[in-house]
Amino acid sequence: MNDNVVDLDFPLVQLSEKDRWTVRDAFEGTMVLGGTGSGKTSGSGHTFANAFLQAGFGGLVLTAKPDELAEWRNWASACGREDQLLVVHPAEPWYFDFMEYEARRDNGSDTQTMVSLFMLIIEIANEGSIQSQETYWLLALRQMLRNAIDMLKCAGELITVETLYRLIVSAPTSVSRLGSEDWQQDSYCFRCLNTATDQYEALTDLSDGTQKPMHFDDFDIAFLYWTNEFPNLAEKTRSIIVSMFTTTADAFLRGTLKRLFVTDHNKRPAPPELARQGAIIVMDLNIKEHEDVGRIAQGVYKLMFQKANERQVASDSTPGVFLYADECQFFLNSYDLAFQQTARSSRIASFYLSQTLSNFHVGLGERGEQKANALLGNLSTKIFHANPDTTTNEWSAKLIGEDWSLQSSSTSSFDQQDEARMSTNLSEQRRYIIEPIAFTQLQRGGQPYDYTVSALMHQVGRTWSTGNNYLEVFFQQSQSQ
Ligand SMILES: Nc1ncnc2c1ncn2[C@@H]1O[C@H](COP(=O)(O)OP(=O)(O)OP(=O)(O)O)[C@@H](O)[C@H]1O
Ligand SMILES: [Mg+2]
């Protein structure tokens, strides 16, 4: 097994004779942009993935295409790391119950953290469309989740998607229902309210100074919510917030998502922390075949991976991990921005690949362009491959910048003796350092380009050995195709 390289100055990739890309650079994040067939995966993707593997990094790989698992198997075995691959797929012996994990970790998450997590999961499951909901519904949904989690805690129940679901769908929809025997007999919510009340009263009766667990501080409010506020909500409000929750929860209670995310004692848990120990976690749920389920499963695991690795206080000797997402537009969510701002201090190397800028805009949903700009600003290294997309190329050219250059223009005229005269004017003009069209002319690999892929690289604040703020780099393909 490779020792994980922890030295920030260690060169991961030799870009040219004098230019190196180090572990420090990796932790500042990378984005690769290039058209279809421009050599992103087989050129820069393979080169940098190989560097992470050689350096002993564990990581998380998200997949969009069916051949990506095989590709990573090859890449890992070429580095002697095949035995560290951990493949996540419903048929593999791994599961990850994210709510239970949250409830159990350290001292247990506080209610607010769990609510925020579930809101993000609802956002992922609904492809960001929840962000366009009115603030009122979102606040009402948060309030319902907060009270559900507190009530489950007070009743001594585990907090899982299933218990949350059962409590919410069996809650009273009118005050009169509360007294109905039929409802009381069947309702999981009623049982939780009863047990929690008993526990609360028993703790209150204790006069030996025993401290009540903190969640009982909110018992009164939660009790009032479920016995008064929730049943008195306007029918429309209640059905909207309940269905915002149930449409997501329901997806996790059946099929593939259930197999992956609900505790199964015949399988082993695969918490994202395993990556710090060197595991190369490959989500084998590619979007092409698994569509929405693949997107949700990978999005949720990615979110948990980000949060888990971010929570850990990193020191100089904390092993690095990578997060690799080809076709990353399928996996973006509003949390990526906050995450990328702290990824460096958490020693996480994000490596995203996509075709165009607009993929980022769409992938980030509501206010996508603003969010994309913020996110891209926090991915310090940019690698541009050949691209036919003019908007992306103009954006790339702008990023590299403009320069003043001398332009000469000549005019010819005839004087009164009919003799030709030439006059030359020199003027300074602003122009792109790299014109947008140059991004269409990069080498795309394969036999026509002698298996060489070229790209232009830019890194925030860096001047390369050439004296320029961009560097032309070349990647050799492995020629296996
Ligand atoms: N290992 C390889 N050896 C040689 N040529 C390859 C190899 N992998 C891909 N190619 C060829 O090189 C070119 C670039 O392919 P690559 O898959 O890297 O592009 P890409 O930018 O990732 O495209 P896409 O956006 O469709 O994923 C294509 O013409 C492809 O057929
Ligand atoms: Mg590709």
Short mmCIF file of N, CA and C in Angstrom, two decimals, residues 336-473:
data_model
loop_
_atom_site.label_atom_id
_atom_site.label_comp_id
_atom_site.label_asym_id
_atom_site.label_seq_id
_atom_site.Cartn_x
_atom_site.Cartn_y
_atom_site.Cartn_z
N ASP A 336 -22.21 22.65 -2.23
CA ASP A 336 -20.85 22.63 -2.79
C ASP A 336 -20.09 23.93 -2.55
N LEU A 337 -20.81 25.04 -2.58
CA LEU A 337 -20.15 26.33 -2.41
C LEU A 337 -19.50 26.43 -1.04
N ALA A 338 -20.32 26.18 -0.01
CA ALA A 338 -19.82 26.27 1.36
C ALA A 338 -18.69 25.27 1.54
N PHE A 339 -18.86 24.11 0.99
CA PHE A 339 -17.85 23.06 1.16
C PHE A 339 -16.53 23.48 0.53
N GLN A 340 -16.59 23.99 -0.68
CA GLN A 340 -15.35 24.29 -1.40
C GLN A 340 -14.54 25.39 -0.71
N GLN A 341 -15.27 26.24 0.04
CA GLN A 341 -14.55 27.30 0.76
C GLN A 341 -13.66 26.75 1.87
N THR A 342 -14.01 25.57 2.38
CA THR A 342 -13.21 25.03 3.50
C THR A 342 -12.45 23.76 3.11
N ALA A 343 -12.61 23.34 1.85
CA ALA A 343 -12.01 22.05 1.43
C ALA A 343 -10.50 22.03 1.64
N ARG A 344 -9.87 23.20 1.43
CA ARG A 344 -8.41 23.24 1.54
C ARG A 344 -7.96 22.88 2.96
N SER A 345 -8.61 23.51 3.95
CA SER A 345 -8.16 23.22 5.32
C SER A 345 -8.58 21.81 5.75
N SER A 346 -9.55 21.22 5.07
CA SER A 346 -9.92 19.84 5.39
C SER A 346 -9.10 18.83 4.60
N ARG A 347 -8.20 19.32 3.76
CA ARG A 347 -7.32 18.47 2.95
C ARG A 347 -8.12 17.53 2.04
N ILE A 348 -9.02 18.16 1.28
CA ILE A 348 -9.83 17.40 0.32
C ILE A 348 -9.58 17.98 -1.07
N ALA A 349 -9.21 17.10 -1.99
CA ALA A 349 -8.94 17.53 -3.37
C ALA A 349 -10.17 17.28 -4.22
N SER A 350 -10.92 18.34 -4.52
CA SER A 350 -12.09 18.17 -5.40
C SER A 350 -11.62 18.23 -6.83
N PHE A 351 -12.09 17.33 -7.65
CA PHE A 351 -11.69 17.31 -9.06
C PHE A 351 -12.94 17.07 -9.89
N TYR A 352 -13.39 18.14 -10.55
CA TYR A 352 -14.65 18.09 -11.30
C TYR A 352 -14.39 18.22 -12.80
N LEU A 353 -15.11 17.43 -13.58
CA LEU A 353 -14.99 17.52 -15.05
C LEU A 353 -16.37 17.73 -15.65
N SER A 354 -16.44 18.59 -16.67
CA SER A 354 -17.71 18.79 -17.36
C SER A 354 -17.46 19.41 -18.73
N GLN A 355 -18.49 19.46 -19.56
CA GLN A 355 -18.27 19.99 -20.91
C GLN A 355 -18.31 21.52 -20.97
N THR A 356 -19.39 22.06 -20.44
CA THR A 356 -19.59 23.51 -20.65
C THR A 356 -19.92 24.22 -19.35
N LEU A 357 -19.79 25.52 -19.42
CA LEU A 357 -20.14 26.38 -18.30
C LEU A 357 -21.62 26.27 -17.98
N SER A 358 -22.44 26.19 -19.04
CA SER A 358 -23.88 26.17 -18.78
C SER A 358 -24.29 24.89 -18.05
N ASN A 359 -23.50 23.82 -18.17
CA ASN A 359 -23.77 22.62 -17.37
C ASN A 359 -23.77 22.96 -15.88
N PHE A 360 -22.86 23.84 -15.51
CA PHE A 360 -22.77 24.24 -14.10
C PHE A 360 -23.99 25.07 -13.71
N HIS A 361 -24.38 25.96 -14.62
CA HIS A 361 -25.54 26.82 -14.32
C HIS A 361 -26.77 25.96 -14.09
N VAL A 362 -26.98 25.00 -15.00
CA VAL A 362 -28.16 24.15 -14.89
C VAL A 362 -28.05 23.26 -13.66
N GLY A 363 -26.86 22.67 -13.47
CA GLY A 363 -26.66 21.73 -12.36
C GLY A 363 -26.91 22.35 -11.00
N LEU A 364 -26.74 23.68 -10.89
CA LEU A 364 -26.89 24.30 -9.57
C LEU A 364 -28.28 24.90 -9.34
N GLY A 365 -29.19 24.68 -10.29
CA GLY A 365 -30.60 25.06 -10.09
C GLY A 365 -30.81 26.56 -9.98
N GLU A 366 -31.71 26.91 -9.09
CA GLU A 366 -32.09 28.31 -8.86
C GLU A 366 -30.86 29.21 -8.68
N ARG A 367 -30.83 30.35 -9.34
CA ARG A 367 -29.71 31.29 -9.34
C ARG A 367 -28.40 30.57 -9.69
N GLY A 368 -28.52 29.63 -10.65
CA GLY A 368 -27.40 28.77 -11.01
C GLY A 368 -26.16 29.51 -11.48
N GLU A 369 -26.38 30.60 -12.23
CA GLU A 369 -25.22 31.30 -12.78
C GLU A 369 -24.38 31.92 -11.65
N GLN A 370 -25.07 32.57 -10.72
CA GLN A 370 -24.37 33.19 -9.59
C GLN A 370 -23.62 32.14 -8.77
N LYS A 371 -24.33 31.03 -8.51
CA LYS A 371 -23.73 29.98 -7.70
C LYS A 371 -22.55 29.36 -8.43
N ALA A 372 -22.71 29.19 -9.75
CA ALA A 372 -21.62 28.59 -10.53
C ALA A 372 -20.39 29.48 -10.46
N ASN A 373 -20.60 30.79 -10.60
CA ASN A 373 -19.45 31.69 -10.54
C ASN A 373 -18.75 31.60 -9.19
N ALA A 374 -19.55 31.53 -8.13
CA ALA A 374 -18.95 31.43 -6.79
C ALA A 374 -18.19 30.12 -6.64
N LEU A 375 -18.80 29.05 -7.11
CA LEU A 375 -18.14 27.74 -6.98
C LEU A 375 -16.86 27.68 -7.82
N LEU A 376 -16.98 28.13 -9.07
CA LEU A 376 -15.82 28.06 -9.96
C LEU A 376 -14.68 28.94 -9.45
N GLY A 377 -15.05 30.04 -8.79
CA GLY A 377 -14.04 30.90 -8.20
C GLY A 377 -13.26 30.18 -7.10
N ASN A 378 -13.90 29.20 -6.50
CA ASN A 378 -13.24 28.47 -5.42
C ASN A 378 -12.58 27.18 -5.88
N LEU A 379 -12.61 26.92 -7.19
CA LEU A 379 -11.84 25.79 -7.73
C LEU A 379 -10.65 26.43 -8.42
N SER A 380 -9.54 26.43 -7.73
CA SER A 380 -8.43 27.28 -8.13
C SER A 380 -7.80 26.90 -9.48
N THR A 381 -7.61 25.59 -9.71
CA THR A 381 -7.01 25.17 -10.98
C THR A 381 -8.11 24.94 -12.02
N LYS A 382 -7.92 25.54 -13.20
CA LYS A 382 -8.87 25.28 -14.30
C LYS A 382 -8.08 24.67 -15.45
N ILE A 383 -8.62 23.63 -16.04
CA ILE A 383 -7.96 22.99 -17.17
C ILE A 383 -8.94 23.03 -18.35
N PHE A 384 -8.52 23.70 -19.41
CA PHE A 384 -9.42 23.85 -20.56
C PHE A 384 -8.98 22.96 -21.71
N HIS A 385 -9.87 22.08 -22.13
CA HIS A 385 -9.61 21.25 -23.31
C HIS A 385 -10.34 21.86 -24.51
N ALA A 386 -10.13 21.23 -25.67
CA ALA A 386 -10.79 21.72 -26.88
C ALA A 386 -12.29 21.81 -26.66
N ASN A 387 -12.88 22.92 -27.10
CA ASN A 387 -14.29 23.10 -26.83
C ASN A 387 -14.97 23.86 -27.97
N PRO A 388 -16.08 23.34 -28.48
CA PRO A 388 -16.79 24.09 -29.52
C PRO A 388 -17.75 25.13 -28.94
N ASP A 389 -17.91 25.14 -27.62
CA ASP A 389 -18.92 26.00 -27.01
C ASP A 389 -18.40 27.43 -26.85
N THR A 390 -18.98 28.36 -27.63
CA THR A 390 -18.42 29.72 -27.65
C THR A 390 -18.57 30.43 -26.30
N THR A 391 -19.68 30.18 -25.59
CA THR A 391 -19.86 30.86 -24.29
C THR A 391 -18.77 30.42 -23.32
N THR A 392 -18.51 29.11 -23.28
CA THR A 392 -17.45 28.61 -22.38
C THR A 392 -16.11 29.20 -22.80
N ASN A 393 -15.86 29.23 -24.10
CA ASN A 393 -14.56 29.73 -24.56
C ASN A 393 -14.37 31.21 -24.26
N GLU A 394 -15.45 31.98 -24.38
CA GLU A 394 -15.33 33.41 -24.05
C GLU A 394 -15.08 33.60 -22.56
N TRP A 395 -15.77 32.81 -21.78
CA TRP A 395 -15.58 32.88 -20.32
C TRP A 395 -14.13 32.51 -19.97
N SER A 396 -13.61 31.47 -20.60
CA SER A 396 -12.24 31.01 -20.33
C SER A 396 -11.24 32.09 -20.74
N ALA A 397 -11.49 32.69 -21.92
CA ALA A 397 -10.59 33.73 -22.41
C ALA A 397 -10.59 34.92 -21.44
N LYS A 398 -11.78 35.27 -20.95
CA LYS A 398 -11.90 36.39 -20.00
C LYS A 398 -11.15 36.09 -18.72
N LEU A 399 -11.24 34.85 -18.28
CA LEU A 399 -10.57 34.46 -17.04
C LEU A 399 -9.06 34.64 -17.16
N ILE A 400 -8.53 34.22 -18.29
CA ILE A 400 -7.08 34.35 -18.49
C ILE A 400 -6.74 35.84 -18.63
N GLY A 401 -7.61 36.59 -19.21
CA GLY A 401 -7.47 38.04 -19.16
C GLY A 401 -7.16 38.71 -20.47
N GLU A 402 -7.01 40.02 -20.35
CA GLU A 402 -6.74 40.83 -21.53
C GLU A 402 -5.41 41.53 -21.37
N ASP A 403 -4.94 42.01 -22.46
CA ASP A 403 -3.63 42.65 -22.50
C ASP A 403 -3.72 43.84 -23.44
N TRP A 404 -2.83 44.83 -23.25
CA TRP A 404 -2.75 45.88 -24.26
C TRP A 404 -1.77 45.42 -25.31
N SER A 405 -2.10 45.58 -26.58
CA SER A 405 -1.10 45.24 -27.58
C SER A 405 -1.08 46.33 -28.65
N LEU A 406 0.08 46.46 -29.29
CA LEU A 406 0.20 47.48 -30.33
C LEU A 406 -0.40 46.95 -31.63
N GLN A 407 -1.29 47.72 -32.19
CA GLN A 407 -1.88 47.32 -33.47
C GLN A 407 -1.41 48.33 -34.52
N SER A 408 -0.97 47.81 -35.63
CA SER A 408 -0.59 48.77 -36.67
C SER A 408 -1.63 48.73 -37.78
N SER A 409 -1.91 49.88 -38.34
CA SER A 409 -2.80 49.89 -39.50
C SER A 409 -2.18 50.78 -40.57
N SER A 410 -2.25 50.32 -41.80
CA SER A 410 -1.63 51.09 -42.89
C SER A 410 -2.71 51.61 -43.81
N THR A 411 -2.50 52.82 -44.29
CA THR A 411 -3.42 53.34 -45.31
C THR A 411 -2.57 53.80 -46.51
N SER A 412 -3.09 53.61 -47.67
CA SER A 412 -2.35 54.10 -48.84
C SER A 412 -3.19 55.16 -49.55
N SER A 413 -2.53 56.14 -50.11
CA SER A 413 -3.26 57.20 -50.82
C SER A 413 -2.37 57.69 -51.98
N PHE A 414 -2.96 58.45 -52.85
CA PHE A 414 -2.19 59.00 -53.98
C PHE A 414 -2.11 60.51 -53.83
N ASP A 415 -0.89 61.07 -54.06
CA ASP A 415 -0.80 62.52 -53.93
C ASP A 415 -1.12 63.18 -55.28
N GLN A 416 -0.91 64.52 -55.34
CA GLN A 416 -1.34 65.23 -56.55
C GLN A 416 -0.54 64.80 -57.78
N GLN A 417 0.68 64.26 -57.53
CA GLN A 417 1.49 63.78 -58.68
C GLN A 417 1.16 62.32 -59.01
N ASP A 418 0.09 61.87 -58.44
CA ASP A 418 -0.32 60.47 -58.65
C ASP A 418 0.68 59.44 -58.12
N GLU A 419 1.43 59.85 -57.13
CA GLU A 419 2.36 58.87 -56.55
C GLU A 419 1.74 58.25 -55.29
N ALA A 420 1.93 56.98 -55.18
CA ALA A 420 1.35 56.28 -54.02
C ALA A 420 2.12 56.61 -52.75
N ARG A 421 1.36 56.84 -51.66
CA ARG A 421 2.00 57.08 -50.36
C ARG A 421 1.39 56.11 -49.34
N MET A 422 2.25 55.58 -48.51
CA MET A 422 1.77 54.68 -47.45
C MET A 422 1.96 55.38 -46.12
N SER A 423 0.96 55.32 -45.26
CA SER A 423 1.20 55.81 -43.90
C SER A 423 0.78 54.72 -42.91
N THR A 424 1.56 54.58 -41.88
CA THR A 424 1.30 53.53 -40.89
C THR A 424 0.99 54.16 -39.54
N ASN A 425 -0.11 53.71 -38.95
CA ASN A 425 -0.46 54.21 -37.61
C ASN A 425 -0.30 53.10 -36.59
N LEU A 426 0.22 53.47 -35.46
CA LEU A 426 0.32 52.50 -34.37
C LEU A 426 -0.67 52.91 -33.29
N SER A 427 -1.47 51.94 -32.80
CA SER A 427 -2.36 52.28 -31.69
C SER A 427 -2.40 51.11 -30.71
N GLU A 428 -2.69 51.45 -29.45
CA GLU A 428 -2.77 50.38 -28.44
C GLU A 428 -4.21 49.90 -28.35
N GLN A 429 -4.36 48.57 -28.35
CA GLN A 429 -5.72 48.00 -28.25
C GLN A 429 -5.75 46.92 -27.20
N ARG A 430 -6.91 46.82 -26.55
CA ARG A 430 -7.05 45.73 -25.58
C ARG A 430 -7.50 44.49 -26.31
N ARG A 431 -6.86 43.37 -26.02
CA ARG A 431 -7.33 42.11 -26.62
C ARG A 431 -7.05 40.96 -25.67
N TYR A 432 -7.78 39.87 -25.90
CA TYR A 432 -7.58 38.70 -25.05
C TYR A 432 -6.15 38.19 -25.17
N ILE A 433 -5.60 37.74 -24.03
CA ILE A 433 -4.29 37.11 -24.08
C ILE A 433 -4.39 35.82 -24.90
N ILE A 434 -5.45 35.06 -24.63
CA ILE A 434 -5.77 33.88 -25.46
C ILE A 434 -7.15 34.14 -26.06
N GLU A 435 -7.22 34.18 -27.36
CA GLU A 435 -8.50 34.45 -28.01
C GLU A 435 -9.43 33.23 -27.85
N PRO A 436 -10.74 33.48 -27.74
CA PRO A 436 -11.68 32.35 -27.58
C PRO A 436 -11.48 31.25 -28.62
N ILE A 437 -11.13 31.64 -29.84
CA ILE A 437 -11.01 30.63 -30.90
C ILE A 437 -9.88 29.62 -30.61
N ALA A 438 -8.89 30.07 -29.84
CA ALA A 438 -7.75 29.17 -29.54
C ALA A 438 -8.21 27.94 -28.78
N PHE A 439 -9.34 28.07 -28.05
CA PHE A 439 -9.82 26.91 -27.28
C PHE A 439 -10.48 25.86 -28.18
N THR A 440 -10.72 26.23 -29.43
CA THR A 440 -11.30 25.23 -30.35
C THR A 440 -10.19 24.43 -31.03
N GLN A 441 -8.95 24.91 -30.86
CA GLN A 441 -7.87 24.34 -31.66
C GLN A 441 -6.94 23.40 -30.89
N LEU A 442 -7.35 23.04 -29.68
CA LEU A 442 -6.47 22.18 -28.86
C LEU A 442 -6.54 20.73 -29.34
N GLN A 443 -5.52 19.96 -29.01
CA GLN A 443 -5.44 18.57 -29.50
C GLN A 443 -6.37 17.65 -28.71
N ARG A 444 -7.09 16.82 -29.46
CA ARG A 444 -8.14 16.03 -28.83
C ARG A 444 -7.79 14.55 -28.65
N GLY A 445 -6.55 14.20 -28.85
CA GLY A 445 -6.13 12.81 -28.60
C GLY A 445 -6.58 11.85 -29.67
N GLY A 446 -6.45 10.56 -29.36
CA GLY A 446 -6.77 9.53 -30.35
C GLY A 446 -5.70 9.50 -31.43
N GLN A 447 -5.90 8.62 -32.38
CA GLN A 447 -4.88 8.44 -33.43
C GLN A 447 -4.57 9.70 -34.22
N PRO A 448 -5.61 10.52 -34.56
CA PRO A 448 -5.32 11.72 -35.35
C PRO A 448 -4.35 12.68 -34.66
N TYR A 449 -4.29 12.64 -33.36
CA TYR A 449 -3.40 13.55 -32.64
C TYR A 449 -2.25 12.78 -31.96
N ASP A 450 -2.00 11.60 -32.50
CA ASP A 450 -0.91 10.78 -31.97
C ASP A 450 -1.08 10.53 -30.47
N TYR A 451 -2.29 10.31 -30.07
CA TYR A 451 -2.64 9.99 -28.68
C TYR A 451 -2.17 11.05 -27.68
N THR A 452 -2.13 12.27 -28.16
CA THR A 452 -1.76 13.38 -27.26
C THR A 452 -2.95 14.32 -27.12
N VAL A 453 -3.20 14.71 -25.88
CA VAL A 453 -4.27 15.66 -25.60
C VAL A 453 -3.61 16.93 -25.09
N SER A 454 -4.02 18.08 -25.60
CA SER A 454 -3.44 19.31 -25.06
C SER A 454 -4.52 20.12 -24.35
N ALA A 455 -4.08 20.96 -23.44
CA ALA A 455 -5.03 21.78 -22.68
C ALA A 455 -4.34 23.06 -22.22
N LEU A 456 -5.14 24.05 -21.87
CA LEU A 456 -4.58 25.27 -21.29
C LEU A 456 -4.95 25.27 -19.81
N MET A 457 -3.97 25.56 -18.99
CA MET A 457 -4.20 25.52 -17.55
C MET A 457 -4.09 26.91 -16.96
N HIS A 458 -4.93 27.17 -15.98
CA HIS A 458 -4.90 28.47 -15.29
C HIS A 458 -5.09 28.20 -13.82
N GLN A 459 -4.35 28.94 -13.01
CA GLN A 459 -4.51 28.76 -11.57
C GLN A 459 -4.54 30.14 -10.93
N VAL A 460 -5.48 30.34 -10.02
CA VAL A 460 -5.66 31.66 -9.43
C VAL A 460 -4.33 32.18 -8.87
N GLY A 461 -3.93 33.35 -9.35
CA GLY A 461 -2.74 34.02 -8.80
C GLY A 461 -1.40 33.44 -9.22
N ARG A 462 -1.38 32.48 -10.13
CA ARG A 462 -0.11 31.83 -10.44
C ARG A 462 0.48 32.31 -11.77
N THR A 463 1.77 32.61 -11.72
CA THR A 463 2.50 32.86 -12.97
C THR A 463 3.38 31.64 -13.20
N TRP A 464 3.29 31.05 -14.37
CA TRP A 464 4.02 29.80 -14.66
C TRP A 464 5.45 30.13 -15.08
N SER A 465 6.24 29.09 -15.27
CA SER A 465 7.67 29.29 -15.58
C SER A 465 7.87 30.04 -16.90
N THR A 466 6.84 30.06 -17.74
CA THR A 466 6.93 30.77 -19.01
C THR A 466 6.76 32.28 -18.84
N GLY A 467 6.38 32.69 -17.64
CA GLY A 467 6.10 34.12 -17.40
C GLY A 467 4.64 34.45 -17.67
N ASN A 468 3.87 33.48 -18.16
CA ASN A 468 2.45 33.73 -18.45
C ASN A 468 1.55 33.24 -17.31
N ASN A 469 0.30 33.69 -17.33
CA ASN A 469 -0.64 33.20 -16.32
C ASN A 469 -1.46 32.01 -16.83
N TYR A 470 -1.07 31.48 -17.98
CA TYR A 470 -1.68 30.24 -18.48
C TYR A 470 -0.53 29.34 -18.93
N LEU A 471 -0.81 28.05 -18.97
CA LEU A 471 0.26 27.12 -19.38
C LEU A 471 -0.33 26.09 -20.33
N GLU A 472 0.33 25.89 -21.45
CA GLU A 472 -0.15 24.82 -22.34
C GLU A 472 0.44 23.51 -21.85
N VAL A 473 -0.42 22.53 -21.62
CA VAL A 473 0.06 21.25 -21.09
C VAL A 473 -0.36 20.11 -22.02
#
